[in-house]
GROMACS .gro file of C-alpha atoms in nm:
model
   82
    1MET     CA    1  -2.170  -5.764   0.711
    2PRO     CA    2  -2.356  -5.531   0.454
    3GLY     CA    3  -2.360  -5.276   0.718
    4ILE     CA    4  -1.957  -5.265   0.722
    5ILE     CA    5  -1.956  -5.237   0.332
    6ALA     CA    6  -2.206  -4.964   0.370
    7VAL     CA    7  -2.022  -4.759   0.619
    8GLY     CA    8  -1.703  -4.856   0.435
    9ALA     CA    9  -1.826  -4.711   0.117
   10GLY     CA   10  -1.979  -4.399   0.288
   11VAL     CA   11  -1.610  -4.322   0.435
   12LEU     CA   12  -1.477  -4.369   0.098
   13LEU     CA   13  -1.702  -4.128  -0.079
   14VAL     CA   14  -1.666  -3.859   0.212
   15ILE     CA   15  -1.273  -3.879   0.155
   16LEU     CA   16  -1.316  -3.857  -0.231
   17PHE     CA   17  -1.567  -3.584  -0.215
   18ASN     CA   18  -1.312  -3.380   0.062
   19TYR     CA   19  -1.016  -3.456  -0.187
   20PHE     CA   20  -1.187  -3.308  -0.502
   21LEU     CA   21  -1.364  -3.010  -0.296
   22ASN     CA   22  -0.979  -2.937  -0.179
   23LEU     CA   23  -0.848  -2.975  -0.510
   24TYR     CA   24  -1.100  -2.764  -0.735
   25PHE     CA   25  -1.238  -2.513  -0.498
   26ILE     CA   26  -1.013  -2.457  -0.182
   27SER     CA   27  -0.674  -2.459  -0.332
   28PRO     CA   28  -0.726  -2.231  -0.589
   29ILE     CA   29  -0.872  -1.964  -0.346
   30ILE     CA   30  -0.582  -2.004  -0.135
   31LEU     CA   31  -0.350  -1.960  -0.409
   32ILE     CA   32  -0.518  -1.640  -0.500
   33SER     CA   33  -0.525  -1.524  -0.159
   34ARG     CA   34  -0.165  -1.578  -0.111
   35GLY     CA   35  -0.087  -1.427  -0.426
   36ILE     CA   36  -0.276  -1.094  -0.355
   37LYS     CA   37  -0.119  -1.097  -0.002
   38ASN     CA   38   0.249  -1.144  -0.142
   39PHE     CA   39   0.163  -0.838  -0.377
   40ARG     CA   40   0.028  -0.630  -0.099
   41GLU     CA   41   0.320  -0.698   0.174
   42TYR     CA   42   0.614  -0.788  -0.025
   43ARG     CA   43   0.554  -0.620  -0.370
   44LYS     CA   44   0.609  -0.939  -0.537
   45SER     CA   45   0.454  -0.982  -0.918
   46TYR     CA   46   0.129  -1.166  -0.915
   47ASN     CA   47   0.162  -1.476  -1.101
   48VAL     CA   48  -0.064  -1.738  -0.986
   49GLN     CA   49  -0.139  -2.009  -1.216
   50PHE     CA   50  -0.362  -2.323  -1.157
   51ASP     CA   51  -0.542  -2.593  -1.391
   52ASN     CA   52  -0.906  -2.492  -1.385
   53ASP     CA   53  -1.131  -2.382  -1.686
   54ASP     CA   54  -1.400  -2.223  -1.486
   55GLU     CA   55  -1.519  -1.939  -1.272
   56LEU     CA   56  -1.215  -1.949  -1.038
   57GLN     CA   57  -0.985  -1.921  -1.357
   58ASP     CA   58  -1.192  -1.606  -1.465
   59LEU     CA   59  -1.159  -1.459  -1.112
   60ASN     CA   60  -0.777  -1.534  -1.098
   61THR     CA   61  -0.761  -1.339  -1.452
   62GLU     CA   62  -0.951  -1.052  -1.326
   63VAL     CA   63  -0.758  -1.000  -1.009
   64LYS     CA   64  -0.457  -1.018  -1.220
   65SER     CA   65  -0.592  -0.727  -1.436
   66ILE     CA   66  -0.674  -0.530  -1.105
   67ILE     CA   67  -0.333  -0.567  -0.995
   68ASP     CA   68  -0.195  -0.460  -1.330
   69GLU     CA   69  -0.404  -0.171  -1.346
   70ASN     CA   70  -0.288  -0.075  -0.956
   71LYS     CA   71   0.073  -0.095  -1.088
   72ASN     CA   72   0.012   0.110  -1.375
   73LEU     CA   73  -0.164   0.393  -1.158
   74LYS     CA   74   0.125   0.387  -0.923
   75LYS     CA   75   0.371   0.434  -1.204
   76ALA     CA   76   0.171   0.708  -1.341
   77LYS     CA   77   0.122   0.892  -0.980
   78GLN     CA   78   0.506   0.886  -0.933
   79GLN     CA   79   0.574   1.032  -1.277
   80HIS     CA   80   0.312   1.305  -1.214
   81GLU     CA   81   0.458   1.402  -0.895
   82LEU     CA   82   0.818   1.434  -1.040
   0.00000   0.00000   0.00000
């Protein structure tokens, strides 16, 4: 009987670990990746938002600033060509 409880607790901990890993790390990275892909392929604006206050949020902010800088450089190049 204690073995069954230990296995059940272990499985529960693995499921919870997987859930939180997905929620806080994998999902934001997938959102950032999709946002970049949509910007590059479909010229959609980059407006990815998620509820984290960590390095992934800093990464998202920096990606947004790089994309904004890219837009400004393209506009300047188009104006310069005219």
